[in-house]
Amino acid sequence: MAAATSHRSAPEHTHPDDVPVLTALAALADPVRLTLVRELAASDEWSRACGSFDVPVGKAALSHHFAVLRGAGLVEQRDRGAKRVNRLRREEFDARFPGLLDLVLRNDDSA
């Protein structure tokens, strides 16, 4: 039996070096996207499939949020079988915007 292949196209990624600061801030300002980033920061790279996040949105909205995060250079995704797995581009994003992720990943709300 042949292996199943995905018919969806590979996600497009924006490198953090190509992201304006206002795009990065807008991506991180949304509570759902902030939750996704925080959960990714606490997870091993490539260990989280899109459907494994505890956020109050449906699949279409979740896809949109991941597209915004990719466009802001925060997230990289790859297909692994039927699942799309994610990693936070922490090192690359920190090089572009030093300290920004540290501020938004703090658990207090004073940031």
GROMACS .gro file of C-alpha atoms in nm:
model
  111
    1MET     CA    1   0.000   0.000   0.000
    2ALA     CA    2   0.138   0.343  -0.094
    3ALA     CA    3   0.203   0.600   0.174
    4ALA     CA    4  -0.059   0.873   0.203
    5THR     CA    5   0.055   1.209   0.076
    6SER     CA    6  -0.079   1.548   0.163
    7HIS     CA    7  -0.238   1.752  -0.114
    8ARG     CA    8  -0.198   2.080   0.070
    9SER     CA    9   0.088   2.306  -0.025
   10ALA     CA   10   0.383   2.360   0.202
   11PRO     CA   11   0.348   2.670   0.419
   12GLU     CA   12   0.534   2.985   0.318
   13HIS     CA   13   0.765   3.133   0.579
   14THR     CA   14   0.887   3.486   0.628
   15HIS     CA   15   1.233   3.525   0.779
   16PRO     CA   16   1.236   3.753   1.084
   17ASP     CA   17   1.495   3.975   0.912
   18ASP     CA   18   1.221   4.072   0.664
   19VAL     CA   19   0.961   4.163   0.928
   20PRO     CA   20   0.884   4.523   1.031
   21VAL     CA   21   0.851   4.577   1.404
   22LEU     CA   22   0.483   4.676   1.374
   23THR     CA   23   0.406   4.343   1.202
   24ALA     CA   24   0.577   4.156   1.486
   25LEU     CA   25   0.393   4.357   1.751
   26ALA     CA   26   0.056   4.310   1.579
   27ALA     CA   27   0.110   3.934   1.560
   28LEU     CA   28   0.193   3.916   1.930
   29ALA     CA   29  -0.092   4.147   2.037
   30ASP     CA   30  -0.366   3.891   1.971
   31PRO     CA   31  -0.445   3.675   2.279
   32VAL     CA   32  -0.483   3.353   2.076
   33ARG     CA   33  -0.153   3.405   1.896
   34LEU     CA   34   0.018   3.496   2.222
   35THR     CA   35  -0.108   3.169   2.371
   36LEU     CA   36   0.028   2.977   2.070
   37VAL     CA   37   0.368   3.145   2.104
   38ARG     CA   38   0.382   3.084   2.479
   39GLU     CA   39   0.289   2.716   2.439
   40LEU     CA   40   0.548   2.673   2.163
   41ALA     CA   41   0.813   2.838   2.380
   42ALA     CA   42   0.744   2.580   2.650
   43SER     CA   43   0.756   2.284   2.407
   44ASP     CA   44   1.031   2.097   2.230
   45GLU     CA   45   1.087   2.201   1.870
   46TRP     CA   46   0.869   2.019   1.617
   47SER     CA   47   0.676   1.843   1.895
   48ARG     CA   48   0.346   2.033   1.866
   49ALA     CA   49   0.092   1.967   1.594
   50CYS     CA   50  -0.149   2.250   1.514
   51GLY     CA   51  -0.445   2.069   1.669
   52SER     CA   52  -0.268   2.018   2.003
   53PHE     CA   53  -0.307   2.374   2.129
   54ASP     CA   54  -0.571   2.467   2.385
   55VAL     CA   55  -0.721   2.775   2.219
   56PRO     CA   56  -1.090   2.872   2.184
   57VAL     CA   57  -1.102   2.887   1.803
   58GLY     CA   58  -1.197   2.652   1.521
   59LYS     CA   59  -0.966   2.501   1.260
   60ALA     CA   60  -1.006   2.781   1.006
   61ALA     CA   61  -0.932   3.052   1.262
   62LEU     CA   62  -0.639   2.852   1.398
   63SER     CA   63  -0.495   2.823   1.046
   64HIS     CA   64  -0.529   3.199   1.009
   65HIS     CA   65  -0.348   3.262   1.339
   66PHE     CA   66  -0.061   3.034   1.235
   67ALA     CA   67  -0.041   3.214   0.898
   68VAL     CA   68  -0.006   3.547   1.080
   69LEU     CA   69   0.267   3.403   1.304
   70ARG     CA   70   0.452   3.264   1.000
   71GLY     CA   71   0.420   3.599   0.826
   72ALA     CA   72   0.569   3.771   1.130
   73GLY     CA   73   0.866   3.534   1.131
   74LEU     CA   74   0.770   3.382   1.465
   75VAL     CA   75   0.677   3.029   1.366
   76GLU     CA   76   0.808   2.771   1.124
   77GLN     CA   77   0.592   2.477   1.021
   78ARG     CA   78   0.648   2.151   0.839
   79ASP     CA   79   0.426   1.863   0.746
   80ARG     CA   80   0.489   1.534   0.921
   81GLY     CA   81   0.251   1.280   0.773
   82ALA     CA   82  -0.103   1.411   0.813
   83LYS     CA   83   0.001   1.658   1.083
   84ARG     CA   84   0.159   2.000   1.055
   85VAL     CA   85   0.414   2.052   1.331
   86ASN     CA   86   0.555   2.378   1.458
   87ARG     CA   87   0.856   2.540   1.611
   88LEU     CA   88   0.906   2.885   1.755
   89ARG     CA   89   1.183   3.064   1.564
   90ARG     CA   90   1.322   3.194   1.891
   91GLU     CA   91   1.687   3.233   1.793
   92GLU     CA   92   1.614   3.403   1.460
   93PHE     CA   93   1.343   3.629   1.608
   94ASP     CA   94   1.565   3.725   1.904
   95ALA     CA   95   1.842   3.824   1.663
   96ARG     CA   96   1.599   4.057   1.481
   97PHE     CA   97   1.414   4.191   1.788
   98PRO     CA   98   1.636   4.139   2.095
   99GLY     CA   99   1.436   4.106   2.417
  100LEU     CA  100   1.089   4.124   2.258
  101LEU     CA  101   1.003   3.759   2.309
  102ASP     CA  102   1.141   3.768   2.662
  103LEU     CA  103   0.893   4.046   2.741
  104VAL     CA  104   0.588   3.876   2.592
  105LEU     CA  105   0.673   3.535   2.735
  106ARG     CA  106   0.679   3.661   3.093
  107ASN     CA  107   0.391   3.522   3.297
  108ASP     CA  108   0.297   3.852   3.454
  109ASP     CA  109   0.077   4.103   3.275
  110SER     CA  110   0.305   4.400   3.333
  111ALA     CA  111   0.484   4.362   2.998
   0.00000   0.00000   0.00000
